[in-house]
XYZ file of C-alpha atoms in Angstrom:
447
model
C -0.088 0.061 -0.258
C 1.385 3.162 -0.729
C 1.884 6.514 1.134
C -0.613 8.461 -0.670
C -3.253 5.162 -0.483
C -3.195 5.127 3.393
C -2.642 9.004 4.410
C -6.119 10.046 3.927
C -8.223 12.408 5.618
C -7.942 16.175 6.872
C -9.725 17.291 3.939
C -8.028 15.871 1.165
C -10.123 13.878 -1.254
C -8.943 10.484 -2.621
C -7.800 10.715 -6.142
C -7.228 7.713 -8.258
C -4.616 7.795 -11.110
C -5.417 10.016 -13.941
C -5.967 8.788 -17.489
C -2.661 7.221 -18.724
C -2.532 5.382 -15.282
C 0.240 7.922 -13.797
C -0.632 8.776 -10.135
C -0.632 12.739 -9.469
C 1.990 13.953 -6.916
C 1.413 13.947 -3.453
C -0.287 17.117 -2.227
C 1.050 19.486 0.311
C -1.400 17.869 2.914
C -0.022 14.679 2.135
C 3.578 15.508 2.492
C 2.799 17.158 5.811
C 0.768 14.106 7.413
C 4.027 11.883 6.133
C 6.424 14.331 7.976
C 4.375 14.589 11.197
C 3.475 12.189 14.264
C -0.181 12.314 15.039
C -0.935 15.292 12.540
C -0.268 18.772 13.074
C -1.624 20.872 15.758
C -2.508 23.758 13.443
C -4.467 24.093 10.152
C -1.994 23.751 7.301
C -3.362 24.779 3.527
C -1.460 24.395 0.519
C -0.880 26.062 -2.829
C -2.607 23.127 -4.607
C -6.051 23.745 -2.491
C -5.184 20.629 0.156
C -5.659 21.059 3.698
C -4.719 19.079 6.772
C -5.118 19.703 10.786
C -7.737 20.930 12.766
C -10.170 22.635 10.970
C -11.470 25.017 13.804
C -7.819 25.905 14.697
C -7.497 29.374 15.362
C -4.058 29.554 13.469
C -3.384 28.445 9.797
C -0.238 27.815 8.255
C -0.455 28.530 4.623
C 2.405 26.907 2.316
C 1.493 29.508 -0.648
C 4.211 28.437 -3.093
C 5.778 25.395 -4.543
C 9.202 27.584 -3.684
C 7.737 27.251 -0.180
C 7.335 23.716 0.144
C 10.717 23.167 -1.386
C 12.326 25.415 1.539
C 10.723 23.258 3.860
C 11.730 19.911 2.144
C 15.368 20.911 1.421
C 16.550 22.402 4.871
C 14.186 20.680 7.517
C 13.940 22.199 10.791
C 13.886 26.023 11.792
C 16.082 27.426 8.833
C 13.443 25.574 6.317
C 10.747 27.356 8.159
C 12.483 30.764 8.442
C 13.347 30.637 4.607
C 9.700 29.951 3.655
C 8.540 32.577 6.146
C 10.943 35.214 5.479
C 10.238 35.140 1.702
C 6.554 35.238 2.050
C 5.914 31.764 0.566
C 4.758 30.592 4.141
C 2.256 32.900 6.187
C 0.793 32.382 9.343
C -3.059 33.236 9.444
C -4.598 34.078 12.785
C -1.495 35.831 14.405
C 0.409 38.823 13.501
C 3.696 38.758 11.742
C 4.933 41.438 14.198
C 4.392 38.556 17.036
C 3.667 35.169 16.171
C 4.320 33.932 19.685
C 1.076 32.176 20.190
C 1.701 29.985 16.652
C 5.496 29.359 18.060
C 4.266 28.321 21.522
C 1.506 25.987 20.172
C 4.266 24.388 17.712
C 6.717 24.046 20.010
C 4.431 22.280 22.471
C 2.267 20.074 19.942
C 3.927 19.396 16.685
C 5.897 16.316 16.453
C 7.975 15.563 13.431
C 8.849 12.108 12.195
C 11.102 10.696 9.628
C 9.510 8.362 7.179
C 10.959 4.856 6.644
C 13.268 4.990 3.561
C 10.702 3.486 1.340
C 8.034 5.636 2.318
C 10.362 8.642 1.692
C 11.494 7.551 -1.916
C 8.103 6.894 -2.759
C 7.361 10.551 -1.411
C 10.321 12.042 -3.515
C 9.540 10.209 -6.982
C 5.928 11.525 -6.465
C 6.957 15.238 -5.872
C 9.782 14.947 -8.193
C 13.548 15.316 -7.494
C 13.652 19.065 -8.550
C 11.660 19.562 -5.423
C 14.549 18.661 -3.540
C 16.820 21.103 -5.418
C 17.291 24.234 -2.664
C 16.188 27.444 -3.924
C 18.040 30.458 -3.389
C 17.730 31.664 0.129
C 15.994 35.187 0.945
C 18.419 38.239 0.788
C 17.923 38.739 4.388
C 20.023 35.609 4.961
C 23.649 35.826 5.602
C 26.038 33.196 4.077
C 26.764 29.844 6.082
C 29.732 29.702 8.376
C 32.254 28.094 6.081
C 31.768 30.947 3.506
C 32.331 33.762 6.308
C 36.092 32.644 6.042
C 36.477 34.846 3.383
C 36.032 37.740 5.807
C 38.329 36.388 7.930
C 38.617 34.042 10.976
C 35.743 33.779 13.224
C 35.672 37.034 15.505
C 38.522 38.525 13.699
C 37.987 42.355 13.445
C 36.893 42.436 10.024
C 34.232 39.644 10.509
C 33.140 40.844 13.701
C 32.429 44.213 11.659
C 30.435 42.404 8.968
C 28.503 40.609 11.650
C 27.774 43.561 13.676
C 26.497 45.602 10.662
C 24.212 42.640 9.611
C 22.428 43.025 12.478
C 22.665 46.772 13.698
C 22.909 48.841 10.695
C 19.362 47.878 9.253
C 17.458 51.246 9.967
C 17.915 53.735 13.068
C 14.222 54.685 12.146
C 12.886 51.120 12.510
C 14.950 50.470 15.675
C 13.387 53.709 16.908
C 9.865 52.380 16.353
C 10.479 48.900 17.425
C 12.829 49.731 20.691
C 10.954 52.681 21.895
C 12.213 56.477 23.133
C 15.078 55.091 25.019
C 16.712 53.042 21.994
C 17.926 50.460 24.208
C 18.277 47.197 22.897
C 19.059 44.889 25.911
C 17.023 43.487 28.643
C 14.937 45.995 30.556
C 14.475 45.551 34.464
C 10.834 45.282 35.580
C 10.012 46.081 39.255
C 6.565 44.587 38.161
C 4.895 43.307 34.829
C 2.587 46.446 35.021
C 5.684 48.668 34.555
C 6.110 50.426 30.850
C 9.026 49.649 28.794
C 10.346 53.094 29.298
C 10.187 52.872 32.968
C 11.842 49.350 32.954
C 14.999 50.621 30.944
C 15.430 53.391 33.164
C 15.206 50.924 36.149
C 17.898 48.870 34.266
C 20.207 51.738 33.834
C 19.836 52.921 37.512
C 20.454 49.105 38.824
C 23.555 49.181 36.564
C 24.859 52.670 37.673
C 23.923 51.736 41.166
C 26.245 48.264 41.087
C 29.144 50.350 39.652
C 28.454 53.172 42.161
C 28.799 56.055 39.917
C 29.083 59.591 41.104
C 29.772 62.826 39.761
C 33.281 63.344 38.226
C 33.800 59.279 37.750
C 34.894 58.226 34.594
C 32.881 55.184 32.717
C 33.704 53.083 29.609
C 30.692 51.476 27.888
C 31.617 48.959 25.697
C 29.467 47.758 22.902
C 27.539 51.060 23.960
C 24.482 50.758 20.961
C 22.700 53.738 20.709
C 24.617 55.263 23.612
C 21.511 54.683 26.166
C 23.764 53.873 29.378
C 26.355 56.701 28.338
C 23.633 59.256 28.214
C 21.795 58.289 31.233
C 24.995 57.888 33.140
C 26.159 61.484 32.153
C 22.621 62.924 32.418
C 21.462 61.305 35.749
C 24.786 61.091 37.722
C 27.410 63.609 36.376
C 29.452 60.958 35.196
C 31.978 61.516 32.092
C 30.990 58.569 29.938
C 32.806 57.223 26.585
C 31.103 54.630 24.548
C 32.322 52.510 21.860
C 30.318 50.310 19.231
C 31.150 48.576 16.197
C 28.092 50.124 14.211
C 28.433 53.139 12.276
C 24.957 53.986 12.418
C 24.549 53.416 16.073
C 27.817 55.689 16.542
C 25.954 58.315 14.241
C 22.911 58.148 16.035
C 23.992 58.310 19.616
C 26.112 61.013 19.011
C 23.617 63.192 17.509
C 21.595 62.233 20.482
C 24.139 63.367 22.809
C 24.442 66.635 21.387
C 20.912 67.109 21.143
C 20.430 66.391 24.867
C 23.328 68.904 25.756
C 25.512 66.324 26.888
C 28.311 66.629 24.994
C 30.867 67.837 27.763
C 30.191 64.855 29.727
C 29.567 61.916 27.192
C 30.664 60.622 23.899
C 30.183 57.652 21.589
C 32.783 56.686 19.367
C 32.978 53.906 16.345
C 35.412 51.564 17.698
C 36.157 47.873 18.122
C 36.059 47.134 22.038
C 39.788 46.110 21.392
C 40.642 49.712 20.409
C 38.701 51.655 23.224
C 40.430 54.299 25.125
C 43.082 53.027 27.829
C 41.576 54.918 30.873
C 42.152 54.057 33.327
C 38.387 54.257 34.218
C 36.606 54.373 37.399
C 34.108 51.786 35.942
C 33.432 49.522 33.037
C 29.845 48.414 31.789
C 29.261 45.842 28.973
C 25.655 45.544 28.457
C 25.035 43.195 25.409
C 28.695 42.883 23.965
C 29.775 39.667 25.105
C 27.204 37.598 22.812
C 29.419 38.914 20.054
C 32.704 38.300 21.145
C 33.154 34.377 20.678
C 33.662 32.104 23.828
C 37.200 31.177 23.146
C 38.357 34.955 23.254
C 36.599 35.598 26.568
C 40.112 35.781 28.420
C 41.237 38.397 26.214
C 38.065 40.278 26.264
C 37.721 40.362 30.186
C 41.302 40.913 30.453
C 40.833 44.235 28.112
C 38.379 45.090 30.132
C 40.576 44.613 33.636
C 43.365 46.472 31.988
C 40.904 49.669 31.336
C 39.904 49.546 34.813
C 41.780 51.503 37.717
C 42.420 49.419 41.146
C 39.306 49.144 42.948
C 37.162 49.933 39.707
C 34.077 47.915 39.115
C 32.958 46.090 36.110
C 29.275 45.363 35.358
C 28.969 42.670 32.352
C 25.226 41.691 31.237
C 24.661 39.355 28.837
C 22.464 36.517 27.447
C 23.780 33.042 28.599
C 22.757 29.308 28.097
C 20.678 27.934 30.671
C 23.585 25.342 31.768
C 27.496 24.745 31.163
C 27.103 21.710 28.882
C 25.102 23.167 26.171
C 26.742 24.290 22.582
C 28.139 27.676 22.443
C 26.972 28.198 18.834
C 23.538 29.376 18.036
C 21.191 27.409 15.798
C 20.501 27.765 11.989
C 18.045 30.802 12.200
C 19.896 32.901 14.657
C 23.099 32.339 13.237
C 22.131 33.150 9.460
C 19.164 35.753 10.030
C 19.832 37.542 13.547
C 23.499 37.094 14.945
C 25.878 35.880 12.684
C 28.594 34.352 14.596
C 26.930 34.876 18.024
C 27.932 32.743 20.776
C 26.608 31.929 24.333
C 28.417 30.198 27.213
C 26.314 28.771 30.430
C 26.585 31.406 33.763
C 29.336 29.049 35.051
C 31.668 29.358 32.235
C 30.825 33.155 32.234
C 31.713 33.840 35.897
C 34.719 31.591 35.528
C 36.342 33.776 32.847
C 35.645 36.722 34.657
C 37.368 35.709 37.783
C 40.100 33.930 35.790
C 40.819 37.342 33.997
C 42.097 38.812 37.315
C 38.478 40.224 38.777
C 37.019 39.403 42.163
C 33.416 38.536 41.293
C 31.023 40.136 43.847
C 27.485 39.567 42.730
C 25.561 37.838 40.006
C 21.699 38.065 39.413
C 19.769 36.289 36.620
C 17.356 38.345 34.780
C 15.723 35.653 32.339
C 12.136 36.772 33.138
C 12.811 40.400 32.555
C 13.935 39.634 29.212
C 10.610 37.535 28.087
C 8.915 40.566 29.428
C 11.199 42.993 27.469
C 10.942 41.036 24.330
C 6.870 41.264 24.708
C 6.877 44.734 24.607
C 9.348 45.230 21.623
C 6.673 42.951 19.568
C 3.966 44.968 20.680
C 5.817 48.014 19.331
C 6.341 46.167 16.052
C 2.841 45.373 15.691
C 1.742 48.922 16.274
C 4.083 50.591 13.617
C 4.160 47.640 11.436
C 3.098 49.513 8.257
C 6.161 52.089 8.790
C 8.355 49.333 9.563
C 7.755 47.551 6.643
C 8.075 50.228 4.424
C 11.304 51.148 6.191
C 12.979 47.782 6.142
C 10.686 45.534 3.855
C 8.244 43.026 4.630
C 10.939 40.057 4.808
C 13.352 41.934 7.248
C 10.120 42.955 9.342
C 8.877 39.126 9.512
C 12.386 38.010 10.573
C 12.451 40.647 13.750
C 8.874 39.239 14.605
C 9.803 36.017 14.453
C 13.122 36.243 16.156
C 11.774 38.213 18.890
C 8.572 36.223 19.788
C 10.821 32.997 19.583
C 13.518 34.333 22.064
C 10.777 35.529 24.305
C 9.450 31.835 24.541
C 12.949 30.665 25.067
C 13.573 32.978 27.864
C 10.116 31.702 29.265
C 10.742 28.356 29.065
C 14.464 28.757 30.395
C 16.141 27.871 27.120
C 18.065 30.867 27.572
C 19.237 33.230 30.424
C 20.594 36.689 31.387
C 22.858 37.566 33.722
C 24.433 40.449 35.296
C 27.878 39.851 36.796
C 29.539 42.631 39.072
C 33.156 42.283 39.382
C 36.124 44.481 41.000
C 39.752 44.799 39.892
C 41.730 44.663 43.359
C 45.062 46.238 43.882
C 48.180 43.834 43.372
C 48.008 43.007 47.064
C 44.645 42.271 46.870
C 43.010 45.263 48.579
C 39.714 46.393 47.256
C 36.883 49.098 48.843
C 33.801 46.796 47.921
C 31.531 47.148 50.991
C 30.693 44.385 53.064
C 26.941 44.495 51.921
C 25.463 45.758 48.589
C 25.604 49.428 48.325
C 23.096 49.587 45.738
C 19.354 49.500 45.644
C 18.158 45.866 44.440
């Protein structure tokens, strides 16, 4: 009995062989049923008119083109789904593309994929035609695979890091303004409660960082990976600190420096377009790194934290804020979707590895906290902003890029909620050569 003979139901009517005795190719619905265990949890419709899955599902996954089916078949898993979705060949009805969180949660919880037995798989391929297994060109939003990036240098070399940062951050400042909100802060906020606004939570985060660093008027702060200068401007405006920020994104540096001048902070604050390895030597009273460590590369941690240590005066404090794996055994490299569409060459370590590397670089680790749940709330707020400004964002960066962001942020929210990834703040101090430091016996900031 063939696959097509026995995989009936789900809204696809049986069809015998047409005149001439040749069997028609399997429908999209039949392909879906062949590769799912127990059927899909959502309604799935095909460009050929076939359908499968619960008819009363509030969410429908639409395979709109033959190219979309080829994307799904030639790159099983998140990469094929992403290619089809970003290109518009796969659509989700029932959820907004700026926030497909509900659909992702349902698919993660209930979709069970299966690998058909060899004979069944071969029959399926023969019915579809071998040309269906020829990978279509990926959407233009996709970065080249890791092996091809060697043309730009070794992983985490200066040139390659610059290319990776540009891929993600030099999208459009106007786009980021609509998604991130007035603070232009692209890192985890800190919520005192779920009813806080995004702007309140971002200000709370900056105050928390400033408190941990014990910032006071006249102190010197270096903020590496400063983005659009949020911490630099906050430290100068609220604490009277002389702050220097460095970012590898030209677009961020231009926006940040213009904001500094617009806010009248030019005598205290400055943002430079620099690699963190070329940051001013200091010495600084405090160093903040908020969201840069993810781009450094785990094997470069010793050099990275060593560079930050060398820029601190003895007794100075470092606050490192970054995404981590939930445990220390997980792979460092990200999955295919994140690597190709979001953070090329991004790497995450577990919290134990992170703290150990800071310690081994010559710091004394004083405090650590996990803000995982706060990042889930932050991402939900960014998705709401994307939905509210969808038409503008699509006009600014195109529908494909806007869909990448909705998918990435909603998926990341789910990962933080489910403890797939975490966000850790680590506070450390540089001691004097004889081990002396002035860190208080108890924390001197407001939690």
